[in-house]
Amino acid sequence: MNRDELLKALYEETLVGNAPRVLELTDEGLAGGLSPEELLFESLIPSLEEVGARFERGDFFVPEMLIAGKAMAGALEVLRPLLAETGVESVGTFVMGTVKGDVHDIGKNLVNIMLEGAGFHVIDLGVQVAPERFVAAIEEHRPDIVGFSAFLTTTMPMFKANINALEKAGLRDQVIVMVGGAPVTQEYADAVGADGYASDASAAVARAKELLGRRRAAALA
Ligand code: B1M
């Protein structure tokens, strides 16, 4: 199989949720010299976007979304150590979680991997994280940044609930708040009072570094 055939096959097998074949193709791609980024951005992510489009059109239902998501998650586990390879000392601590009511975690996990790759120490609280769990984790780990992911329009309001909980606990000034997830926009992030927003994993890393740099510079001034 040449490069384009392999990327196409990986796209198709992810679309139908054939997890064993997705793993095989991921391994074959890497062995054949494709980079983890090529597999991710040219096959796996576009395939899940198509899954979402089919779900919206009523061609796919939740079970199809679930098996495609599982197939993607399996490939991500293979790619994780390669994407997160870093010799960099920890640049900062990042507490991350998907908000209460939301079980989507593939995008969050990808952001975590890229943050780790950029040298962040990431504490992942998982999915369905209630405001009080974010508060407890911030009190325990004293992170530089807390990240809230939401993938549904119905769970995005949890950003505000989380920020309110941080304010109530007296923690809001001590931590940078970043938000993201498929339906989130810069406007929404501004409206809820987040410090930063990013549309994808690479942008999240760049934004996290920028916000941290600014905060550290302000502390020194
Ligand atoms: Co769901 N789902 N889902 N789903 N699902 C979406 C999100 C949806 C857009 C599909 C669609 O209609 N097109 C839609 C939401 C519509 C909306 O609210 N606007 C939807 C729906 C409706 C639902 C259910 C309600 C379906 C139902 O039950 N009727 C249900 C909700 C369950 C719940 O959470 N309570 C549901 C369930 C599921 C599954 C469990 C079956 C499965 C999740 C599996 C899992 O995550 N473990 C699933 C899946 C797979 C999807 C789609 C198809 C793929 C999501 C994904 O992994 N994308 C999705 C369609 C789509 O997104 N096109 C869909 C790939 C991932 C790499 O991208 O998640 O955007 P993304 O993450 C990006 C950025 O958002 C950003 O960086 C990531 C990497 O680049 N980012 C951040 C993420 N977090 C960030 C944090 C940051 C910064 C950036 O800073 C802190």
PDB file of C-alpha atoms and ligand atoms in Angstrom:
ATOM      1  CA  MET A   1       0.000   0.000   0.000  1.00  0.00           C
ATOM      2  CA  ASN A   2       1.404   3.427  -0.843  1.00  0.00           C
ATOM      3  CA  ARG A   3       1.081   6.493   1.399  1.00  0.00           C
ATOM      4  CA  ASP A   4      -2.216   7.755   0.003  1.00  0.00           C
ATOM      5  CA  GLU A   5      -3.793   4.283  -0.012  1.00  0.00           C
ATOM      6  CA  LEU A   6      -2.813   3.763   3.597  1.00  0.00           C
ATOM      7  CA  LEU A   7      -4.196   7.134   4.705  1.00  0.00           C
ATOM      8  CA  LYS A   8      -7.419   6.447   2.813  1.00  0.00           C
ATOM      9  CA  ALA A   9      -7.764   2.957   4.314  1.00  0.00           C
ATOM     10  CA  LEU A  10      -7.169   4.347   7.806  1.00  0.00           C
ATOM     11  CA  TYR A  11      -9.860   6.979   7.191  1.00  0.00           C
ATOM     12  CA  GLU A  12     -12.348   4.375   5.952  1.00  0.00           C
ATOM     13  CA  GLU A  13     -11.691   1.825   8.721  1.00  0.00           C
ATOM     14  CA  THR A  14     -12.026   4.534  11.389  1.00  0.00           C
ATOM     15  CA  LEU A  15     -15.296   5.617   9.822  1.00  0.00           C
ATOM     16  CA  VAL A  16     -16.746   2.127  10.204  1.00  0.00           C
ATOM     17  CA  GLY A  17     -15.157   1.628  13.626  1.00  0.00           C
ATOM     18  CA  ASN A  18     -12.983  -1.347  12.710  1.00  0.00           C
ATOM     19  CA  ALA A  19     -10.685  -0.980  15.733  1.00  0.00           C
ATOM     20  CA  PRO A  20      -8.323  -3.931  15.065  1.00  0.00           C
ATOM     21  CA  ARG A  21      -7.738  -2.814  11.464  1.00  0.00           C
ATOM     22  CA  VAL A  22      -7.249   0.810  12.580  1.00  0.00           C
ATOM     23  CA  LEU A  23      -4.511  -0.362  14.939  1.00  0.00           C
ATOM     24  CA  GLU A  24      -2.863  -2.448  12.217  1.00  0.00           C
ATOM     25  CA  LEU A  25      -2.932   0.433   9.747  1.00  0.00           C
ATOM     26  CA  THR A  26      -1.566   2.851  12.345  1.00  0.00           C
ATOM     27  CA  ASP A  27       1.340   0.475  12.987  1.00  0.00           C
ATOM     28  CA  GLU A  28       1.865  -0.088   9.258  1.00  0.00           C
ATOM     29  CA  GLY A  29       1.837   3.644   8.593  1.00  0.00           C
ATOM     30  CA  LEU A  30       4.425   4.334  11.270  1.00  0.00           C
ATOM     31  CA  ALA A  31       6.586   1.424  10.096  1.00  0.00           C
ATOM     32  CA  GLY A  32       6.360   2.777   6.545  1.00  0.00           C
ATOM     33  CA  GLY A  33       7.655   6.195   7.606  1.00  0.00           C
ATOM     34  CA  LEU A  34       4.447   8.194   8.028  1.00  0.00           C
ATOM     35  CA  SER A  35       4.564  10.624  10.937  1.00  0.00           C
ATOM     36  CA  PRO A  36       2.067  10.460  13.834  1.00  0.00           C
ATOM     37  CA  GLU A  37       0.856  13.935  12.779  1.00  0.00           C
ATOM     38  CA  GLU A  38       0.124  12.767   9.213  1.00  0.00           C
ATOM     39  CA  LEU A  39      -1.914   9.826  10.500  1.00  0.00           C
ATOM     40  CA  LEU A  40      -3.758  12.055  12.928  1.00  0.00           C
ATOM     41  CA  PHE A  41      -4.474  15.122  10.813  1.00  0.00           C
ATOM     42  CA  GLU A  42      -4.882  13.471   7.413  1.00  0.00           C
ATOM     43  CA  SER A  43      -6.911  10.389   8.405  1.00  0.00           C
ATOM     44  CA  LEU A  44      -8.111  10.005  11.969  1.00  0.00           C
ATOM     45  CA  ILE A  45      -9.477  13.483  12.702  1.00  0.00           C
ATOM     46  CA  PRO A  46     -11.084  13.986   9.244  1.00  0.00           C
ATOM     47  CA  SER A  47     -12.713  10.577   9.647  1.00  0.00           C
ATOM     48  CA  LEU A  48     -14.306  11.539  12.967  1.00  0.00           C
ATOM     49  CA  GLU A  49     -15.448  14.810  11.402  1.00  0.00           C
ATOM     50  CA  GLU A  50     -17.218  12.757   8.743  1.00  0.00           C
ATOM     51  CA  VAL A  51     -18.747  10.573  11.482  1.00  0.00           C
ATOM     52  CA  GLY A  52     -20.157  13.750  13.033  1.00  0.00           C
ATOM     53  CA  ALA A  53     -21.481  14.964   9.683  1.00  0.00           C
ATOM     54  CA  ARG A  54     -23.206  11.610   9.059  1.00  0.00           C
ATOM     55  CA  PHE A  55     -24.688  11.708  12.575  1.00  0.00           C
ATOM     56  CA  GLU A  56     -26.085  15.178  11.846  1.00  0.00           C
ATOM     57  CA  ARG A  57     -27.607  13.952   8.569  1.00  0.00           C
ATOM     58  CA  GLY A  58     -29.186  10.976  10.332  1.00  0.00           C
ATOM     59  CA  ASP A  59     -27.035   8.456   8.420  1.00  0.00           C
ATOM     60  CA  PHE A  60     -25.173   7.413  11.585  1.00  0.00           C
ATOM     61  CA  PHE A  61     -26.528   6.896  15.104  1.00  0.00           C
ATOM     62  CA  VAL A  62     -24.903   6.832  18.557  1.00  0.00           C
ATOM     63  CA  PRO A  63     -23.558   3.236  18.255  1.00  0.00           C
ATOM     64  CA  GLU A  64     -21.713   4.125  15.025  1.00  0.00           C
ATOM     65  CA  MET A  65     -20.294   7.242  16.694  1.00  0.00           C
ATOM     66  CA  LEU A  66     -19.237   5.154  19.663  1.00  0.00           C
ATOM     67  CA  ILE A  67     -17.364   2.480  17.710  1.00  0.00           C
ATOM     68  CA  ALA A  68     -15.660   5.067  15.491  1.00  0.00           C
ATOM     69  CA  GLY A  69     -14.630   6.960  18.633  1.00  0.00           C
ATOM     70  CA  LYS A  70     -13.254   3.766  20.188  1.00  0.00           C
ATOM     71  CA  ALA A  71     -11.275   2.947  17.042  1.00  0.00           C
ATOM     72  CA  MET A  72      -9.777   6.452  17.068  1.00  0.00           C
ATOM     73  CA  ALA A  73      -8.984   6.216  20.785  1.00  0.00           C
ATOM     74  CA  GLY A  74      -7.080   2.952  20.185  1.00  0.00           C
ATOM     75  CA  ALA A  75      -4.933   4.592  17.516  1.00  0.00           C
ATOM     76  CA  LEU A  76      -4.351   7.569  19.792  1.00  0.00           C
ATOM     77  CA  GLU A  77      -2.883   5.269  22.447  1.00  0.00           C
ATOM     78  CA  VAL A  78      -0.325   4.042  19.889  1.00  0.00           C
ATOM     79  CA  LEU A  79       0.485   7.602  18.824  1.00  0.00           C
ATOM     80  CA  ARG A  80       0.512   9.035  22.367  1.00  0.00           C
ATOM     81  CA  PRO A  81       4.153   8.250  23.268  1.00  0.00           C
ATOM     82  CA  LEU A  82       5.353   9.457  19.878  1.00  0.00           C
ATOM     83  CA  LEU A  83       3.427  12.718  20.013  1.00  0.00           C
ATOM     84  CA  ALA A  84       4.354  13.342  23.620  1.00  0.00           C
ATOM     85  CA  GLU A  85       8.084  12.619  23.179  1.00  0.00           C
ATOM     86  CA  THR A  86       9.926  15.399  24.935  1.00  0.00           C
ATOM     87  CA  GLY A  87      13.175  16.023  26.662  1.00  0.00           C
ATOM     88  CA  VAL A  88      11.926  19.338  27.977  1.00  0.00           C
ATOM     89  CA  GLU A  89      11.689  19.998  31.701  1.00  0.00           C
ATOM     90  CA  SER A  90       8.161  20.745  32.948  1.00  0.00           C
ATOM     91  CA  VAL A  91       7.154  24.206  31.766  1.00  0.00           C
ATOM     92  CA  GLY A  92       4.069  24.289  33.996  1.00  0.00           C
ATOM     93  CA  THR A  93       1.218  22.284  35.474  1.00  0.00           C
ATOM     94  CA  PHE A  94      -2.113  21.902  33.700  1.00  0.00           C
ATOM     95  CA  VAL A  95      -5.245  20.424  35.273  1.00  0.00           C
ATOM     96  CA  MET A  96      -7.650  19.297  32.573  1.00  0.00           C
ATOM     97  CA  GLY A  97     -11.126  17.782  32.457  1.00  0.00           C
ATOM     98  CA  THR A  98     -14.289  17.424  30.404  1.00  0.00           C
ATOM     99  CA  VAL A  99     -17.110  19.253  32.136  1.00  0.00           C
ATOM    100  CA  LYS A 100     -20.001  17.699  34.066  1.00  0.00           C
ATOM    101  CA  GLY A 101     -22.638  16.067  31.851  1.00  0.00           C
ATOM    102  CA  ASP A 102     -20.235  15.474  28.975  1.00  0.00           C
ATOM    103  CA  VAL A 103     -18.531  12.156  28.176  1.00  0.00           C
ATOM    104  CA  HIS A 104     -16.530  13.185  25.086  1.00  0.00           C
ATOM    105  CA  ASP A 105     -12.823  12.774  25.741  1.00  0.00           C
ATOM    106  CA  ILE A 106     -10.971  12.118  22.497  1.00  0.00           C
ATOM    107  CA  GLY A 107     -10.351  15.812  21.810  1.00  0.00           C
ATOM    108  CA  LYS A 108      -9.395  16.471  25.427  1.00  0.00           C
ATOM    109  CA  ASN A 109      -6.980  13.535  25.387  1.00  0.00           C
ATOM    110  CA  LEU A 110      -5.375  14.831  22.226  1.00  0.00           C
ATOM    111  CA  VAL A 111      -4.889  18.262  23.801  1.00  0.00           C
ATOM    112  CA  ASN A 112      -3.319  16.537  26.829  1.00  0.00           C
ATOM    113  CA  ILE A 113      -0.908  14.604  24.626  1.00  0.00           C
ATOM    114  CA  MET A 114       0.198  17.749  22.802  1.00  0.00           C
ATOM    115  CA  LEU A 115       0.578  19.648  26.099  1.00  0.00           C
ATOM    116  CA  GLU A 116       2.719  16.822  27.479  1.00  0.00           C
ATOM    117  CA  GLY A 117       4.737  16.924  24.266  1.00  0.00           C
ATOM    118  CA  ALA A 118       5.335  20.623  24.850  1.00  0.00           C
ATOM    119  CA  GLY A 119       6.619  19.942  28.379  1.00  0.00           C
ATOM    120  CA  PHE A 120       3.530  20.538  30.538  1.00  0.00           C
ATOM    121  CA  HIS A 121       2.809  18.279  33.492  1.00  0.00           C
ATOM    122  CA  VAL A 122      -0.837  17.351  32.844  1.00  0.00           C
ATOM    123  CA  ILE A 123      -3.240  16.132  35.503  1.00  0.00           C
ATOM    124  CA  ASP A 124      -6.249  14.687  33.703  1.00  0.00           C
ATOM    125  CA  LEU A 125      -9.445  14.534  35.772  1.00  0.00           C
ATOM    126  CA  GLY A 126     -11.295  12.601  33.056  1.00  0.00           C
ATOM    127  CA  VAL A 127     -14.865  13.237  31.951  1.00  0.00           C
ATOM    128  CA  GLN A 128     -18.039  14.451  33.674  1.00  0.00           C
ATOM    129  CA  VAL A 129     -15.961  16.550  36.064  1.00  0.00           C
ATOM    130  CA  ALA A 130     -18.117  18.501  38.506  1.00  0.00           C
ATOM    131  CA  PRO A 131     -17.108  22.036  39.596  1.00  0.00           C
ATOM    132  CA  GLU A 132     -16.201  20.848  43.092  1.00  0.00           C
ATOM    133  CA  ARG A 133     -13.754  18.299  41.652  1.00  0.00           C
ATOM    134  CA  PHE A 134     -12.006  21.019  39.673  1.00  0.00           C
ATOM    135  CA  VAL A 135     -11.822  23.111  42.845  1.00  0.00           C
ATOM    136  CA  ALA A 136     -10.396  20.196  44.863  1.00  0.00           C
ATOM    137  CA  ALA A 137      -7.805  19.417  42.161  1.00  0.00           C
ATOM    138  CA  ILE A 138      -6.679  23.051  42.010  1.00  0.00           C
ATOM    139  CA  GLU A 139      -6.335  23.162  45.786  1.00  0.00           C
ATOM    140  CA  GLU A 140      -4.340  19.923  45.734  1.00  0.00           C
ATOM    141  CA  HIS A 141      -2.075  20.463  42.712  1.00  0.00           C
ATOM    142  CA  ARG A 142      -1.835  24.273  42.523  1.00  0.00           C
ATOM    143  CA  PRO A 143      -1.659  24.218  38.691  1.00  0.00           C
ATOM    144  CA  ASP A 144      -0.697  27.172  36.529  1.00  0.00           C
ATOM    145  CA  ILE A 145      -3.628  26.497  34.215  1.00  0.00           C
ATOM    146  CA  VAL A 146      -6.970  24.711  34.455  1.00  0.00           C
ATOM    147  CA  GLY A 147      -8.614  23.574  31.236  1.00  0.00           C
ATOM    148  CA  PHE A 148     -12.302  22.873  30.716  1.00  0.00           C
ATOM    149  CA  SER A 149     -13.409  20.912  27.645  1.00  0.00           C
ATOM    150  CA  ALA A 150     -17.044  20.812  26.486  1.00  0.00           C
ATOM    151  CA  PHE A 151     -18.310  19.190  23.298  1.00  0.00           C
ATOM    152  CA  LEU A 152     -22.028  19.842  23.520  1.00  0.00           C
ATOM    153  CA  THR A 153     -23.893  23.128  23.380  1.00  0.00           C
ATOM    154  CA  THR A 154     -25.808  21.843  26.410  1.00  0.00           C
ATOM    155  CA  THR A 155     -22.665  21.392  28.531  1.00  0.00           C
ATOM    156  CA  MET A 156     -20.833  24.598  27.562  1.00  0.00           C
ATOM    157  CA  PRO A 157     -22.658  26.539  30.341  1.00  0.00           C
ATOM    158  CA  MET A 158     -20.641  24.438  32.810  1.00  0.00           C
ATOM    159  CA  PHE A 159     -17.662  26.718  32.016  1.00  0.00           C
ATOM    160  CA  LYS A 160     -19.426  29.531  33.820  1.00  0.00           C
ATOM    161  CA  ALA A 161     -20.474  27.213  36.660  1.00  0.00           C
ATOM    162  CA  ASN A 162     -16.846  26.101  37.050  1.00  0.00           C
ATOM    163  CA  ILE A 163     -15.541  29.672  37.021  1.00  0.00           C
ATOM    164  CA  ASN A 164     -18.158  30.658  39.617  1.00  0.00           C
ATOM    165  CA  ALA A 165     -17.015  27.750  41.797  1.00  0.00           C
ATOM    166  CA  LEU A 166     -13.382  28.898  41.513  1.00  0.00           C
ATOM    167  CA  GLU A 167     -14.414  32.425  42.486  1.00  0.00           C
ATOM    168  CA  LYS A 168     -16.381  31.133  45.471  1.00  0.00           C
ATOM    169  CA  ALA A 169     -13.380  29.086  46.618  1.00  0.00           C
ATOM    170  CA  GLY A 170     -11.105  32.157  46.296  1.00  0.00           C
ATOM    171  CA  LEU A 171      -9.022  30.466  43.591  1.00  0.00           C
ATOM    172  CA  ARG A 172      -9.927  32.413  40.469  1.00  0.00           C
ATOM    173  CA  ASP A 173      -6.942  34.793  40.629  1.00  0.00           C
ATOM    174  CA  GLN A 174      -4.503  31.959  41.240  1.00  0.00           C
ATOM    175  CA  VAL A 175      -5.086  29.992  38.072  1.00  0.00           C
ATOM    176  CA  ILE A 176      -5.354  30.682  34.352  1.00  0.00           C
ATOM    177  CA  VAL A 177      -8.625  29.330  32.897  1.00  0.00           C
ATOM    178  CA  MET A 178      -8.618  27.903  29.394  1.00  0.00           C
ATOM    179  CA  VAL A 179     -11.653  26.501  27.575  1.00  0.00           C
ATOM    180  CA  GLY A 180     -12.164  24.550  24.375  1.00  0.00           C
ATOM    181  CA  GLY A 181     -14.138  21.889  22.549  1.00  0.00           C
ATOM    182  CA  ALA A 182     -15.947  21.521  19.248  1.00  0.00           C
ATOM    183  CA  PRO A 183     -18.832  24.011  19.738  1.00  0.00           C
ATOM    184  CA  VAL A 184     -16.819  26.591  21.721  1.00  0.00           C
ATOM    185  CA  THR A 185     -15.833  29.946  20.209  1.00  0.00           C
ATOM    186  CA  GLN A 186     -13.623  32.832  21.278  1.00  0.00           C
ATOM    187  CA  GLU A 187     -16.766  34.909  21.814  1.00  0.00           C
ATOM    188  CA  TYR A 188     -18.227  32.291  24.141  1.00  0.00           C
ATOM    189  CA  ALA A 189     -14.939  32.020  26.046  1.00  0.00           C
ATOM    190  CA  ASP A 190     -14.889  35.818  26.493  1.00  0.00           C
ATOM    191  CA  ALA A 191     -18.527  35.850  27.576  1.00  0.00           C
ATOM    192  CA  VAL A 192     -17.951  33.344  30.405  1.00  0.00           C
ATOM    193  CA  GLY A 193     -14.788  35.092  31.579  1.00  0.00           C
ATOM    194  CA  ALA A 194     -12.175  32.522  30.546  1.00  0.00           C
ATOM    195  CA  ASP A 195      -8.595  33.725  30.068  1.00  0.00           C
ATOM    196  CA  GLY A 196      -7.998  31.733  26.911  1.00  0.00           C
ATOM    197  CA  TYR A 197      -9.589  29.656  24.188  1.00  0.00           C
ATOM    198  CA  ALA A 198      -8.120  27.441  21.470  1.00  0.00           C
ATOM    199  CA  SER A 199      -9.801  25.689  18.579  1.00  0.00           C
ATOM    200  CA  ASP A 200      -7.487  22.677  18.388  1.00  0.00           C
ATOM    201  CA  ALA A 201      -4.700  20.886  20.202  1.00  0.00           C
ATOM    202  CA  SER A 202      -1.780  22.743  18.603  1.00  0.00           C
ATOM    203  CA  ALA A 203      -3.445  26.095  19.169  1.00  0.00           C
ATOM    204  CA  ALA A 204      -4.112  25.042  22.787  1.00  0.00           C
ATOM    205  CA  VAL A 205      -0.398  24.490  23.370  1.00  0.00           C
ATOM    206  CA  ALA A 206       0.533  27.839  21.829  1.00  0.00           C
ATOM    207  CA  ARG A 207      -2.149  29.672  23.825  1.00  0.00           C
ATOM    208  CA  ALA A 208      -1.191  27.924  27.089  1.00  0.00           C
ATOM    209  CA  LYS A 209       2.450  28.938  26.667  1.00  0.00           C
ATOM    210  CA  GLU A 210       1.505  32.495  25.769  1.00  0.00           C
ATOM    211  CA  LEU A 211      -0.831  32.921  28.764  1.00  0.00           C
ATOM    212  CA  LEU A 212       1.708  31.401  31.134  1.00  0.00           C
ATOM    213  CA  GLY A 213       4.508  33.593  29.766  1.00  0.00           C
ATOM    214  CA  ARG A 214       2.361  36.684  30.223  1.00  0.00           C
ATOM    215  CA  ARG A 215       1.409  35.761  33.789  1.00  0.00           C
ATOM    216  CA  ARG A 216       5.021  35.043  34.756  1.00  0.00           C
ATOM    217  CA  ALA A 217       6.204  38.310  33.192  1.00  0.00           C
ATOM    218  CA  ALA A 218       3.483  40.222  35.084  1.00  0.00           C
ATOM    219  CA  ALA A 219       4.535  38.550  38.358  1.00  0.00           C
ATOM    220  CA  LEU A 220       8.147  39.667  37.820  1.00  0.00           C
ATOM    221  CA  ALA A 221       7.206  43.253  36.899  1.00  0.00           C
TER     222      ALA A 221
HETATM  223 CO1  B1M B   1     -20.982  12.973  20.312  1.00  0.00          CO
HETATM  224  N1  B1M B   1     -21.547  14.696  19.596  1.00  0.00           N
HETATM  225  N2  B1M B   1     -22.650  12.841  21.348  1.00  0.00           N
HETATM  226  N3  B1M B   1     -20.326  11.231  20.819  1.00  0.00           N
HETATM  227  N4  B1M B   1     -19.649  13.184  18.975  1.00  0.00           N
HETATM  228  C1  B1M B   1     -20.573  15.426  18.761  1.00  0.00           C
HETATM  229  C2  B1M B   1     -19.693  16.336  19.631  1.00  0.00           C
HETATM  230  C3  B1M B   1     -21.530  16.222  17.771  1.00  0.00           C
HETATM  231  C4  B1M B   1     -20.902  17.535  17.244  1.00  0.00           C
HETATM  232  C5  B1M B   1     -21.975  15.300  16.607  1.00  0.00           C
HETATM  233  C6  B1M B   1     -22.838  16.053  15.604  1.00  0.00           C
HETATM  234  O1  B1M B   1     -24.015  16.206  15.844  1.00  0.00           O
HETATM  235  N5  B1M B   1     -22.245  16.502  14.524  1.00  0.00           N
HETATM  236  C7  B1M B   1     -22.814  16.433  18.685  1.00  0.00           C
HETATM  237  C8  B1M B   1     -22.830  17.723  19.511  1.00  0.00           C
HETATM  238  C9  B1M B   1     -23.765  18.747  18.941  1.00  0.00           C
HETATM  239  C10 B1M B   1     -23.754  19.994  19.773  1.00  0.00           C
HETATM  240  O2  B1M B   1     -24.071  19.981  20.933  1.00  0.00           O
HETATM  241  N6  B1M B   1     -23.377  21.084  19.125  1.00  0.00           N
HETATM  242  C11 B1M B   1     -22.767  15.189  19.561  1.00  0.00           C
HETATM  243  C12 B1M B   1     -23.900  14.656  20.246  1.00  0.00           C
HETATM  244  C13 B1M B   1     -25.234  15.340  19.960  1.00  0.00           C
HETATM  245  C14 B1M B   1     -23.799  13.572  21.159  1.00  0.00           C
HETATM  246  C15 B1M B   1     -24.916  12.958  22.010  1.00  0.00           C
HETATM  247  C16 B1M B   1     -25.872  13.964  22.668  1.00  0.00           C
HETATM  248  C17 B1M B   1     -25.680  11.955  21.085  1.00  0.00           C
HETATM  249  C18 B1M B   1     -26.889  11.328  21.721  1.00  0.00           C
HETATM  250  O3  B1M B   1     -26.801  10.632  22.701  1.00  0.00           O
HETATM  251  N7  B1M B   1     -28.019  11.612  21.127  1.00  0.00           N
HETATM  252  C19 B1M B   1     -24.119  12.144  23.049  1.00  0.00           C
HETATM  253  C20 B1M B   1     -23.785  12.988  24.306  1.00  0.00           C
HETATM  254  C21 B1M B   1     -23.196  12.162  25.424  1.00  0.00           C
HETATM  255  C22 B1M B   1     -22.699  13.050  26.546  1.00  0.00           C
HETATM  256  O4  B1M B   1     -21.586  13.575  26.486  1.00  0.00           O
HETATM  257  N8  B1M B   1     -23.523  13.280  27.555  1.00  0.00           N
HETATM  258  C23 B1M B   1     -22.855  11.876  22.293  1.00  0.00           C
HETATM  259  C24 B1M B   1     -22.059  10.744  22.488  1.00  0.00           C
HETATM  260  C25 B1M B   1     -20.906  10.437  21.784  1.00  0.00           C
HETATM  261  C26 B1M B   1     -20.155   9.127  21.921  1.00  0.00           C
HETATM  262  C27 B1M B   1     -20.050   8.623  23.373  1.00  0.00           C
HETATM  263  C28 B1M B   1     -20.860   8.087  21.085  1.00  0.00           C
HETATM  264  C29 B1M B   1     -18.756   9.494  21.252  1.00  0.00           C
HETATM  265  C30 B1M B   1     -17.715  10.016  22.246  1.00  0.00           C
HETATM  266  C31 B1M B   1     -16.562   9.071  22.435  1.00  0.00           C
HETATM  267  C32 B1M B   1     -15.462   9.710  23.260  1.00  0.00           C
HETATM  268  O5  B1M B   1     -15.161  10.895  23.193  1.00  0.00           O
HETATM  269  N9  B1M B   1     -14.856   8.857  24.065  1.00  0.00           N
HETATM  270  C33 B1M B   1     -19.155  10.662  20.367  1.00  0.00           C
HETATM  271  C34 B1M B   1     -18.355  11.125  19.278  1.00  0.00           C
HETATM  272  C35 B1M B   1     -17.209  10.232  18.847  1.00  0.00           C
HETATM  273  C36 B1M B   1     -18.634  12.353  18.612  1.00  0.00           C
HETATM  274  C37 B1M B   1     -17.946  12.956  17.352  1.00  0.00           C
HETATM  275  C38 B1M B   1     -18.403  12.145  16.143  1.00  0.00           C
HETATM  276  C39 B1M B   1     -16.433  13.015  17.362  1.00  0.00           C
HETATM  277  C40 B1M B   1     -15.825  13.786  18.534  1.00  0.00           C
HETATM  278  C41 B1M B   1     -14.327  13.729  18.434  1.00  0.00           C
HETATM  279  O6  B1M B   1     -13.703  12.937  19.113  1.00  0.00           O
HETATM  280  N10 B1M B   1     -13.724  14.524  17.515  1.00  0.00           N
HETATM  281  C42 B1M B   1     -18.519  14.445  17.372  1.00  0.00           C
HETATM  282  C43 B1M B   1     -18.614  15.050  15.985  1.00  0.00           C
HETATM  283  C44 B1M B   1     -17.523  16.040  15.686  1.00  0.00           C
HETATM  284  O7  B1M B   1     -16.823  16.526  16.550  1.00  0.00           O
HETATM  285  N11 B1M B   1     -17.396  16.399  14.453  1.00  0.00           N
HETATM  286  C45 B1M B   1     -19.674  14.345  18.280  1.00  0.00           C
HETATM  287  C46 B1M B   1     -12.303  14.501  17.217  1.00  0.00           C
HETATM  288  C47 B1M B   1     -11.537  15.400  18.203  1.00  0.00           C
HETATM  289  C48 B1M B   1     -10.039  15.289  17.900  1.00  0.00           C
HETATM  290  O8  B1M B   1     -11.960  16.732  17.979  1.00  0.00           O
HETATM  291  O9  B1M B   1     -13.455  16.728  19.997  1.00  0.00           O
HETATM  292  O10 B1M B   1     -13.351  18.772  18.524  1.00  0.00           O
HETATM  293  P1  B1M B   1     -12.662  17.613  19.125  1.00  0.00           P
HETATM  294  O11 B1M B   1     -11.421  18.176  19.970  1.00  0.00           O
HETATM  295  C49 B1M B   1     -10.542  19.181  19.452  1.00  0.00           C
HETATM  296  C50 B1M B   1     -10.979  20.621  19.757  1.00  0.00           C
HETATM  297  O12 B1M B   1     -12.324  20.724  20.154  1.00  0.00           O
HETATM  298  C51 B1M B   1      -9.981  21.131  20.755  1.00  0.00           C
HETATM  299  O13 B1M B   1      -8.817  20.364  20.498  1.00  0.00           O
HETATM  300  C52 B1M B   1      -9.207  19.018  20.176  1.00  0.00           C
HETATM  301  C53 B1M B   1      -8.107  18.386  19.364  1.00  0.00           C
HETATM  302  O14 B1M B   1      -7.771  19.105  18.207  1.00  0.00           O
HETATM  303  N12 B1M B   1     -10.239  21.038  22.195  1.00  0.00           N
HETATM  304  C54 B1M B   1      -9.707  21.939  23.066  1.00  0.00           C
HETATM  305  C55 B1M B   1     -10.890  20.098  22.905  1.00  0.00           C
HETATM  306  N13 B1M B   1     -10.815  20.369  24.200  1.00  0.00           N
HETATM  307  C56 B1M B   1     -10.090  21.488  24.342  1.00  0.00           C
HETATM  308  C57 B1M B   1      -9.693  22.199  25.479  1.00  0.00           C
HETATM  309  C58 B1M B   1      -8.932  23.353  25.314  1.00  0.00           C
HETATM  310  C59 B1M B   1      -8.568  23.780  24.047  1.00  0.00           C
HETATM  311  C60 B1M B   1      -8.935  23.084  22.909  1.00  0.00           C
HETATM  312  O15 B1M B   1      -8.510  24.096  26.346  1.00  0.00           O
HETATM  313  C61 B1M B   1      -8.831  23.696  27.660  1.00  0.00           C
END
